[in-house]
Short mmCIF file of C-alpha atoms in Angstrom, two decimals:
data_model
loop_
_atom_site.label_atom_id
_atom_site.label_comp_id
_atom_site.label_asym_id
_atom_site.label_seq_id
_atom_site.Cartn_x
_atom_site.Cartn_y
_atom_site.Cartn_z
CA UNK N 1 124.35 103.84 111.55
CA UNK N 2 120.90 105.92 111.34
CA UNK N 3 120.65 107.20 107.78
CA UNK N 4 117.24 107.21 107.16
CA UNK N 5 115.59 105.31 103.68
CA UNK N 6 114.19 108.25 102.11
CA UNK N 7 110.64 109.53 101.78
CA UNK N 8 108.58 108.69 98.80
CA UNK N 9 105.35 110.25 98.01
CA UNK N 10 102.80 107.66 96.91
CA UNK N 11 99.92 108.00 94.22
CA UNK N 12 97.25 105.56 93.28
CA UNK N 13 94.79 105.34 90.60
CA UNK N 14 91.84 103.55 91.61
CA UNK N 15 89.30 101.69 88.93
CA UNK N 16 87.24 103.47 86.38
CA UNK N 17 89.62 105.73 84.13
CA UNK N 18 90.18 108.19 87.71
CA UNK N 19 93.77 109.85 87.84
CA UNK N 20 96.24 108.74 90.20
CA UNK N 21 95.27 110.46 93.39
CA UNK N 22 97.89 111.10 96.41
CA UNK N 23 97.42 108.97 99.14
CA UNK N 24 100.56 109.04 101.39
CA UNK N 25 103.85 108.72 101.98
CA UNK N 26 106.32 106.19 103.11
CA UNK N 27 110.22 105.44 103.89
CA UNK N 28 111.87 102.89 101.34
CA UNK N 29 115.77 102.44 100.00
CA UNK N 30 114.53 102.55 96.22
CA UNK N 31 111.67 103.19 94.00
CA UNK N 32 110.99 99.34 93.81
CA UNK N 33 110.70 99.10 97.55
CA UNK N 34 108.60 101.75 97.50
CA UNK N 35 106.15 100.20 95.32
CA UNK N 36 106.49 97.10 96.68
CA UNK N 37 105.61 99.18 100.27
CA UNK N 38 102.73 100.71 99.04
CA UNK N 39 101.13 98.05 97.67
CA UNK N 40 100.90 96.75 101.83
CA UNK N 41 100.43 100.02 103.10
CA UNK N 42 98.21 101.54 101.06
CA UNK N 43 95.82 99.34 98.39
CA UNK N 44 95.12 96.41 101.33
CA UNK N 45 91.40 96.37 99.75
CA UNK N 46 91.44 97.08 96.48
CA UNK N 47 92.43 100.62 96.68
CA UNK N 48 93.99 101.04 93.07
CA UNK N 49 94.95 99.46 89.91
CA UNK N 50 98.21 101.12 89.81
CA UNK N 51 100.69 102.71 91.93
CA UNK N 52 103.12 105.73 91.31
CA UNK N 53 105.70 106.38 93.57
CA UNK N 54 108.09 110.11 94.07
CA UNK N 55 111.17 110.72 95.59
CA UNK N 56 109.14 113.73 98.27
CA UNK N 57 112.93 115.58 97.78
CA UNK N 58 111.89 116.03 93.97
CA UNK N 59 108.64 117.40 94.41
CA UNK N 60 108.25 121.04 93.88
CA UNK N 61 104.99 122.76 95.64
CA UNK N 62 103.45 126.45 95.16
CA UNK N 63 104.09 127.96 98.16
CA UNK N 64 101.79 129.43 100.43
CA UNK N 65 102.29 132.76 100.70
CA UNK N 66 101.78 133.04 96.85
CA UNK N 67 98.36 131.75 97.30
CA UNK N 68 97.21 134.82 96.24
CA UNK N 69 99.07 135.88 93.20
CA UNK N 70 98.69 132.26 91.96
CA UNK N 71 95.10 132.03 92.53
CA UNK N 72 93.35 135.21 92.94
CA UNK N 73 93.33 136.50 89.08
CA UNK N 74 90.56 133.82 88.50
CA UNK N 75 88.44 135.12 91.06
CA UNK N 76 86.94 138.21 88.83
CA UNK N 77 86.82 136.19 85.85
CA UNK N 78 82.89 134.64 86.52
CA UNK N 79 82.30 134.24 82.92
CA UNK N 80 84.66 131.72 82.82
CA UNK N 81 81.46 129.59 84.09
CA UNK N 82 78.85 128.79 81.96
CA UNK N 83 76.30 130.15 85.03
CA UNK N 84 77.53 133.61 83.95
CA UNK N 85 74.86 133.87 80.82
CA UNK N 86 71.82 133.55 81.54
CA UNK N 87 69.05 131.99 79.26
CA UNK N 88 66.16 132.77 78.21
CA UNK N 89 63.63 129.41 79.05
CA UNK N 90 62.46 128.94 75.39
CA UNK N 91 65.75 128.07 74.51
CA UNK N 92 66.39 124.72 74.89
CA UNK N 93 69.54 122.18 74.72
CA UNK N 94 71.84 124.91 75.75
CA UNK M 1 92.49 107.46 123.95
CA UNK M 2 95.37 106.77 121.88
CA UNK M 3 97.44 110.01 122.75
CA UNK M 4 96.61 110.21 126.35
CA UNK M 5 97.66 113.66 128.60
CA UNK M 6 98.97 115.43 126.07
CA UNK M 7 100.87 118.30 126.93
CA UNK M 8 100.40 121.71 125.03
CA UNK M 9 103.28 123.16 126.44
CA UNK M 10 101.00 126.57 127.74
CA UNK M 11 99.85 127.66 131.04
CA UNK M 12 96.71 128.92 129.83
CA UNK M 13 94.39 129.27 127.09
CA UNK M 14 95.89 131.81 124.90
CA UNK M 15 93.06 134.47 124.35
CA UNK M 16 92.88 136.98 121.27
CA UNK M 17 93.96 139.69 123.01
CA UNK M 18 97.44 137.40 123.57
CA UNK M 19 98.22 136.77 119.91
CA UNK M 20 99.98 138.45 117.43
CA UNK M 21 98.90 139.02 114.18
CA UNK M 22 100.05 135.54 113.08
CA UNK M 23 98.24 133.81 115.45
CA UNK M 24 94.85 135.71 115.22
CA UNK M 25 94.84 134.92 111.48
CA UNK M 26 95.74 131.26 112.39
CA UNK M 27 92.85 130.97 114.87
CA UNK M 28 90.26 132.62 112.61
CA UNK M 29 91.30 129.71 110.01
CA UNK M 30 90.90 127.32 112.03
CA UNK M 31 87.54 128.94 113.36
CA UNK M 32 86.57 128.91 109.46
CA UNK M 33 87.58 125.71 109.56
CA UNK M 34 90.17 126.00 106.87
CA UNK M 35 92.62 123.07 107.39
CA UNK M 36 96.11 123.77 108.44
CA UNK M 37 98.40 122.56 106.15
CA UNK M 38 102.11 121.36 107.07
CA UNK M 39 103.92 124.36 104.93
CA UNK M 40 101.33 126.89 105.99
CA UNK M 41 102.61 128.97 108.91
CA UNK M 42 101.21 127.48 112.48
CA UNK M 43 101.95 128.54 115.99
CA UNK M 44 105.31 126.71 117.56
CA UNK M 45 102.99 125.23 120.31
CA UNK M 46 100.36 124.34 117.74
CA UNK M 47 103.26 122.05 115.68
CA UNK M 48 104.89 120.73 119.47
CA UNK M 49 101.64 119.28 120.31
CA UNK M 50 100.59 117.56 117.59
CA UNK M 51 103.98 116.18 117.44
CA UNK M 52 103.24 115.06 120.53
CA UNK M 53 99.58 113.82 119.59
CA UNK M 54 100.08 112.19 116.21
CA UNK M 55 103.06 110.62 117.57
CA UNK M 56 101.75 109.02 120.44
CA UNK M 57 99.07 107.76 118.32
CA UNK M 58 101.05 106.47 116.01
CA UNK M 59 103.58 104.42 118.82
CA UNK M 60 99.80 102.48 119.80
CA UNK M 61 99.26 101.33 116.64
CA UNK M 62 102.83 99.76 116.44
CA UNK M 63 102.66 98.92 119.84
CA UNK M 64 99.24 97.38 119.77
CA UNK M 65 100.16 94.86 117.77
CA UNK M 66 102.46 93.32 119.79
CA UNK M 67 99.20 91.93 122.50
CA UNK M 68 97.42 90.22 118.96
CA UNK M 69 100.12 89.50 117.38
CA UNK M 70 100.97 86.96 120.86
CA UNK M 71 97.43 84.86 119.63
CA UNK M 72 98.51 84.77 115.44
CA UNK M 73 99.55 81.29 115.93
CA UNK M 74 97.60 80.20 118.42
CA UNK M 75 94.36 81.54 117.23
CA UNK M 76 91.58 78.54 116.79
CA UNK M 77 91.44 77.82 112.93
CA UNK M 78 93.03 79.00 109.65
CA UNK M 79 89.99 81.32 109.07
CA UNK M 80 90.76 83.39 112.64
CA UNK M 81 94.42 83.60 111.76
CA UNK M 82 94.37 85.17 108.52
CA UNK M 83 91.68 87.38 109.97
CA UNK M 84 93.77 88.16 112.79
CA UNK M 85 97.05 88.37 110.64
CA UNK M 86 94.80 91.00 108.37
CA UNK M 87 93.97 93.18 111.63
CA UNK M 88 97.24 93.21 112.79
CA UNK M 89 98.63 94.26 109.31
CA UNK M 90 96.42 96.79 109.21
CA UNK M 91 97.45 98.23 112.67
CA UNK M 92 101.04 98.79 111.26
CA UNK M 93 99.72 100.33 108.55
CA UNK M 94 97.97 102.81 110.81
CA UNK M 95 100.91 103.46 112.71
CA UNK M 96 102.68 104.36 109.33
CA UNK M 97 99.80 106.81 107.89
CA UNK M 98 99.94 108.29 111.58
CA UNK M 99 103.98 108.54 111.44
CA UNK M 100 104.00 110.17 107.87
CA UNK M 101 101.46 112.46 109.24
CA UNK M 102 103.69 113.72 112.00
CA UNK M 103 106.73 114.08 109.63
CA UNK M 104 105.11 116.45 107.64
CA UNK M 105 105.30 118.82 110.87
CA UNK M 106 109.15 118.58 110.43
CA UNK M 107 109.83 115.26 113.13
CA UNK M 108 111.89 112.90 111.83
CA UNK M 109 110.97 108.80 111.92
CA UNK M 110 113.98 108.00 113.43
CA UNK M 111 113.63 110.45 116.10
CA UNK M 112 110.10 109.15 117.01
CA UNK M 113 111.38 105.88 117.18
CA UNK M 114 114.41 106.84 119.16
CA UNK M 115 111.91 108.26 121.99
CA UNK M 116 109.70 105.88 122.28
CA UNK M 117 112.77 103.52 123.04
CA UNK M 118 113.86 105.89 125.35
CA UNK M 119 110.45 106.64 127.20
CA UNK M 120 110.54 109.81 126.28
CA UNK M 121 106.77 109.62 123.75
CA UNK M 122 103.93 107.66 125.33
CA UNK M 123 101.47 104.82 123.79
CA UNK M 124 98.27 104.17 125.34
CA UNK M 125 98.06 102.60 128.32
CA UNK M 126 95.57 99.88 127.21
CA UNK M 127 98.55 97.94 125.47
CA UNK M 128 100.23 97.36 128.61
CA UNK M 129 97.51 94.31 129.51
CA UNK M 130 98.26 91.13 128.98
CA UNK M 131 96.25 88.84 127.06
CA UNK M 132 95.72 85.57 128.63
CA UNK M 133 93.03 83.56 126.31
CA UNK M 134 91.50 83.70 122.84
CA UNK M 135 88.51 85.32 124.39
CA UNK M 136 91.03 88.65 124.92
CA UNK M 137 91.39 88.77 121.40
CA UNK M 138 87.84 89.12 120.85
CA UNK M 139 87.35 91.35 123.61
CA UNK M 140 90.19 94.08 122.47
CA UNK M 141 88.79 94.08 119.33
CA UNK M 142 85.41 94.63 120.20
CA UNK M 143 85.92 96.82 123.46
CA UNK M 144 89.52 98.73 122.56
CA UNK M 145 89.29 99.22 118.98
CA UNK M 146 85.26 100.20 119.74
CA UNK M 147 86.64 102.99 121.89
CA UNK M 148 89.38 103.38 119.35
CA UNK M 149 86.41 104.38 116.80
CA UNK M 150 84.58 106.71 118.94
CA UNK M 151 87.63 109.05 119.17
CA UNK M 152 88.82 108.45 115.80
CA UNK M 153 85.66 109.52 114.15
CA UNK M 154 85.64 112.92 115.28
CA UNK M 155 89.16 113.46 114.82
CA UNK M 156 88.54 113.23 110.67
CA UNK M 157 87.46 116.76 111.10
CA UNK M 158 90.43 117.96 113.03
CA UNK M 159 92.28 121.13 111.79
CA UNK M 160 95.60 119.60 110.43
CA UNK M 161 95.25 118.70 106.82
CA UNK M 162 97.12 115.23 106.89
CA UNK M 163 96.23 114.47 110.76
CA UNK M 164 92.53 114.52 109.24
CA UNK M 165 93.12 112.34 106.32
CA UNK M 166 95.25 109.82 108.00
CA UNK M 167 92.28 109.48 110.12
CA UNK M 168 89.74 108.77 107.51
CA UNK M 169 91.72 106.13 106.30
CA UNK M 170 91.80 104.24 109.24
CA UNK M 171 88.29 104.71 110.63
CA UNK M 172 87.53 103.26 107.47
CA UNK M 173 89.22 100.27 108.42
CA UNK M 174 88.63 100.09 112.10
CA UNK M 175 85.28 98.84 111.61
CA UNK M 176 86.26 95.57 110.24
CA UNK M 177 88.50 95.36 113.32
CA UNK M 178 85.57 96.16 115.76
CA UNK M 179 83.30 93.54 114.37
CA UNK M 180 85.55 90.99 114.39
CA UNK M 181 86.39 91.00 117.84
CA UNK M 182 82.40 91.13 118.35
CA UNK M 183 82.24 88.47 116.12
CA UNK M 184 84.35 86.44 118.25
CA UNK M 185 82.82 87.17 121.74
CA UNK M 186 79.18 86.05 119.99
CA UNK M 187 80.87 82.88 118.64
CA UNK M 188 82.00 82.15 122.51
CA UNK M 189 78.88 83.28 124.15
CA UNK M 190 77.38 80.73 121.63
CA UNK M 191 79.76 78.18 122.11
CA UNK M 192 79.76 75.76 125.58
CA UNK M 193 79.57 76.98 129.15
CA UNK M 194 83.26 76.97 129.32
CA UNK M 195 83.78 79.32 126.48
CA UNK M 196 80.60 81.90 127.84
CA UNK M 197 83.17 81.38 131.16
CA UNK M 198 86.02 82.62 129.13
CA UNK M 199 84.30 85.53 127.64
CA UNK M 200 82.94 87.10 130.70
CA UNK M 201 86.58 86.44 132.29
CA UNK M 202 87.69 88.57 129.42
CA UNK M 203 85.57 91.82 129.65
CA UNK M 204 85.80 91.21 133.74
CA UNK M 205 89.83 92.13 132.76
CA UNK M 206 89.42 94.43 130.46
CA UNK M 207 86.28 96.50 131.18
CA UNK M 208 87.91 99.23 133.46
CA UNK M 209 91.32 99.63 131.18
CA UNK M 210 89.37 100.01 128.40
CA UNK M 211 87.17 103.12 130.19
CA UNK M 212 90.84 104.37 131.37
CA UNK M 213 92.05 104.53 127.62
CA UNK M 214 89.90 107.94 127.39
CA UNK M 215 92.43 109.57 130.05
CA UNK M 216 91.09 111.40 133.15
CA UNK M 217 88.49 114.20 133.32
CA UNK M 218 89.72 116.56 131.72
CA UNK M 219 86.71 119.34 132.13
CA UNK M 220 89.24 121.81 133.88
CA UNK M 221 92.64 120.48 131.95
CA UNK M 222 94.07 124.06 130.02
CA UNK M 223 95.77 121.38 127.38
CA UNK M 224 92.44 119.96 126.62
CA UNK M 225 90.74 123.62 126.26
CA UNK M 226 93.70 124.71 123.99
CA UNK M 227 93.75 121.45 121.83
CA UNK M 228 89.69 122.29 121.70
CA UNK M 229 90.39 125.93 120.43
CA UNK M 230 92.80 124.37 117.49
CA UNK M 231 90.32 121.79 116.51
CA UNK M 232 92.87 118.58 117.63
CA UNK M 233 90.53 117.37 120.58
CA UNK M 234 87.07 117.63 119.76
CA UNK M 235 85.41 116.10 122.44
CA UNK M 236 86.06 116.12 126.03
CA UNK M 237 87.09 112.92 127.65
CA UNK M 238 84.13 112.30 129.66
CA UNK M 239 81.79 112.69 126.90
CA UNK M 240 83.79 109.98 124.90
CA UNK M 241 84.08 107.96 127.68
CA UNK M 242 79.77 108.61 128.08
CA UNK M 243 79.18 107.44 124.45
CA UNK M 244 81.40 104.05 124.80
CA UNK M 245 79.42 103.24 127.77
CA UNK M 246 76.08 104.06 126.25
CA UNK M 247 76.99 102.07 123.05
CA UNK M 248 78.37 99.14 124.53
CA UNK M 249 76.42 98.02 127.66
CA UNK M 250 73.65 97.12 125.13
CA UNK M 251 76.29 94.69 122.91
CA UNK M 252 77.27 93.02 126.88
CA UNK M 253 73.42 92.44 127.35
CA UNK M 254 73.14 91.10 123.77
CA UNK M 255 76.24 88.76 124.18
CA UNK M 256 74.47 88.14 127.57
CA UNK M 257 77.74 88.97 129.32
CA UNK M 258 77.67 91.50 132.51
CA UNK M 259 79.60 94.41 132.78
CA UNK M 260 81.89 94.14 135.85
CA UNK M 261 80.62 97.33 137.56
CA UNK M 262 77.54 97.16 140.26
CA UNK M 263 76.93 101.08 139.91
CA UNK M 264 76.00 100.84 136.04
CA UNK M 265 72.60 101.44 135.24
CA UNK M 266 70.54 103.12 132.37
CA UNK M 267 69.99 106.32 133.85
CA UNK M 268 66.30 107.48 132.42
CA UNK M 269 66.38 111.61 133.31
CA UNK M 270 70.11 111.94 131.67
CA UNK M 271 69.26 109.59 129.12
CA UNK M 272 72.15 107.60 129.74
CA UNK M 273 74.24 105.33 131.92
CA UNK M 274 75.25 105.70 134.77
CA UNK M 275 78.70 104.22 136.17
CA UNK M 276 81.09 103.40 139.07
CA UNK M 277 84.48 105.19 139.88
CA UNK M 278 87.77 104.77 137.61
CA UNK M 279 90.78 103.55 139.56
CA UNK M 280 92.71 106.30 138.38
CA UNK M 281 95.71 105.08 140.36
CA UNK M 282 95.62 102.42 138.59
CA UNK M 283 95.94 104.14 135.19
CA UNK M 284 98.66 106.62 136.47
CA UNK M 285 100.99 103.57 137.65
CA UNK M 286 100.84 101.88 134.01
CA UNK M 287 101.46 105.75 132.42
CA UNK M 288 104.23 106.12 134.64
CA UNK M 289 105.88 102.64 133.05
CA UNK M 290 104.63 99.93 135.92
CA UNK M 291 101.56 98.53 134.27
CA UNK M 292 101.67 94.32 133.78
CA UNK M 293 103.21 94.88 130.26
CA UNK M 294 105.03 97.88 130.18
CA UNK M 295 108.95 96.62 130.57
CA UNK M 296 107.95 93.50 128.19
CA UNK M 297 106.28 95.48 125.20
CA UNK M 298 109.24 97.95 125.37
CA UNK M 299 112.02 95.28 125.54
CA UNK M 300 110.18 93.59 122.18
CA UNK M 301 109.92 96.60 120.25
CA UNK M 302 113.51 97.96 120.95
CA UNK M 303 114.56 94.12 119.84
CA UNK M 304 112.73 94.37 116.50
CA UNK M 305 113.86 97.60 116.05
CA UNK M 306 117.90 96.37 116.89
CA UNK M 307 117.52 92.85 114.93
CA UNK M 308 116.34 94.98 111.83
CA UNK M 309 119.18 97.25 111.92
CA UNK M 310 121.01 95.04 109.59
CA UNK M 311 118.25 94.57 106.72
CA UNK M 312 117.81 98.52 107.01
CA UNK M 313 121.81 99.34 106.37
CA UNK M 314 122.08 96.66 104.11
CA UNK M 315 119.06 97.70 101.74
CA UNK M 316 120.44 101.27 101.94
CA UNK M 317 123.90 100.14 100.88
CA UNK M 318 122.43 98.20 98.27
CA UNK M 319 120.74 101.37 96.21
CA UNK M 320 124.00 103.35 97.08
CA UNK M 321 125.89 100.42 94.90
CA UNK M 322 123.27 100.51 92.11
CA UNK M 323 123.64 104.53 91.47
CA UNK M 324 126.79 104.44 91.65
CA UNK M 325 126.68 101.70 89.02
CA UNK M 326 124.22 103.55 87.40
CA UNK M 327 126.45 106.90 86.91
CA UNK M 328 128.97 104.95 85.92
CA UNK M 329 127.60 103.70 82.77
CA UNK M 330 126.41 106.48 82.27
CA UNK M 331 129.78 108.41 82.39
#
């Protein structure tokens, strides 16, 4: 028999109040497995404070070739930033 | 180094003038050094070879635990084995940041497995030594995971997204394996004549594979130039193999060991060392399968692979049971 154990995406939030943060991936049968297997594979020195684990099959991802509809509209909006005003030095706290 | 000869699959360097539009765009990315990610669109040869790379990489790591984990029981106190269980733990998880790597370029684990078993993906040849006393421990650690380092380092800036960051993780962890190999040769070189004796036998063994890990010169190799154009070599071999030698004849003179090689000297106009002549027969007979090791390390992974067939099918049946249970009540 060669069915593979399927592949789990794995996310860890490390100390001070960061969000989880992908890190990897690994093969277990279940979602406790996988924790279990991430906890060896991937926090060995005190990577994280907790561990979230996906089934990869139910991730959905932005795809390439739509990098540009998806993320050029921002591009010509500079005033989104605050650099876009500029101000006057006598005006302080601002 | 860890992937060793790597094939690109090309007979030459592909020049701009080759490439469709694709591939120009690809190159200039990679010239921008814009990592490649795995659903971004990338040259067939591109994907084969780092397939091929991350792969081989990958089967050291599992196979290069199979020479430490031989001293885990034997090692001298409770301290040494827990640090030695803790490096060799670490090398499996290498291999498995290095596997998951690959997969996202569309191999399957299974299938990598499969051809290592079969001979058809390569490991570095340095894990087809034997090691004979403690002292090999230390000197691996210090000499094959140094080496390990200087290639590793560079490769954090390669051009394939998860390649890269599968290599930052472990060069931040390869230190720790470095130092305490070191750690042990100082502790022998300390210790009675007897265990000096067993030191210097170690680097007298494993001085030249270690140089051999780097692969041949490979200043006129077209793979080599290619993998340099797509950012997934980014030294040469020679000038890897250059830096190990410069940083590590200073650690043998520290340790007060000697370096088993009559032709190496600090060379004062280059501004580095000079060194003797790699038996590169030597390194072609253990690539080819007929190194001291070779048949032994293959036979033990295939077993551990076979005798964990069972835990594998049964932890698979074991979810299948619990959906099924699961839809059930839900029904």
């Amino acid at each position: 028999m060669s069915s593979e154990w399927p592949l789990w995406e794995v996310f860890i939030r490390s100390q001070h109040g960061l969000a989880h943060k992908h890190v990897g991936s690994l093969h277990a049968p279940d979602a406790g497995m996988a924790i279990k297997n991430a906890r060896d594979v991937y926090t060995r020195r005190n990577e994280g404070i907790s561990i979230w684990v996906a089934r990869s099959a139910d991730i959905h991802a932005s795809s390439p070739g739509d990098r540009a509809a998806l993320f050029e509209p921002s591009n010509d909006k500079v005033y989104r930033h605050p650099t876009f005003f500029p101000m006057p030095d006598e005006v302080k706290h601002i | 180094m860890y992937a060793q000869l790597v094939e690109t699959g090309l007979k030459e360097v592909q020049a701009a003038a080759d490439m469709t539009a694709e591939e120009r765009e690809f190159q200039a990315r990679i010239d921008a050094d814009i990592k490649i990610e795995p659903k971004d669109w990338m040259p067939d040869a591109y994907r084969r070879t780092l397939i091929r790379q991350i792969q081989q990489h990958a089967h050291s790591e599992i196979v290069g635990m199979l020479p430490e984990g031989n001293w885990i029981t034997r090692a001298p106190s409770l301290q040494r084995k827990a640090i030695l269980m803790a490096k060799v733990q670490d090398e499996a998880g290498h291999g498995l940041y290095l596997y998951c790597a690959a997969e996202t370029l569309g191999v399957s684990r299974d299938q990598m497995i499969a051809d290592l078993h079969a001979g058809k993906s390569k490991y570095s040849s340095i894990f087809n030594y034997p090691t004979l006393t403690w002292a090999d421990i230390g000197t691996i650690g210090w000499l094959v995971d140094g080496a390990a380092i200087m290639n590793q380092i560079p490769l954090c800036r390669c051009s394939f997204g998860p390649y890269a960051r599968a290599m930052v993780r472990v060069c931040k962890e390869e230190s720790f394996h470095q130092r305490q190999g070191f750690d042990i040769m100082l502790t022998l070189c300390r210790g009675t004549a007897a265990q000096k004796a067993l030191a210097q036998d170690a680097l007298n063994r494993w001085w030249w594979p270690s140089l051999m890990m780097f692969g041949p010169s490979d200043a006129t190799s077209v793979h080599s130039a290619q993998s340099a154009r797509w950012k997934i070599k980014l030294l040469s071999n020679d000038e890897l193999r250059q830096r190990f030698v410069d940083q590590t004849a200073p650690q043998a003179d520290f340790l007060g060991l000697r370096i088993p090689d009559d032709k190496l000297a600090w060379n004062e106009a280059r501004g580095h060392y000079d060194f003797g002549d790699i038996d590169w027969d030597e390194f072609n007979e253990v690539i080819k399968g007929h190194g001291p090791c070779n048949r032994d390390r293959m036979r033990t992974r295939t077993k551990a692979w076979e005798d964990g067939a069972w835990v594998r099918e049964a932890a698979t049946a074991h979810e299948a049971k619990r959906a099924a249970r699961d839809a059930r009540e839900a029904a």
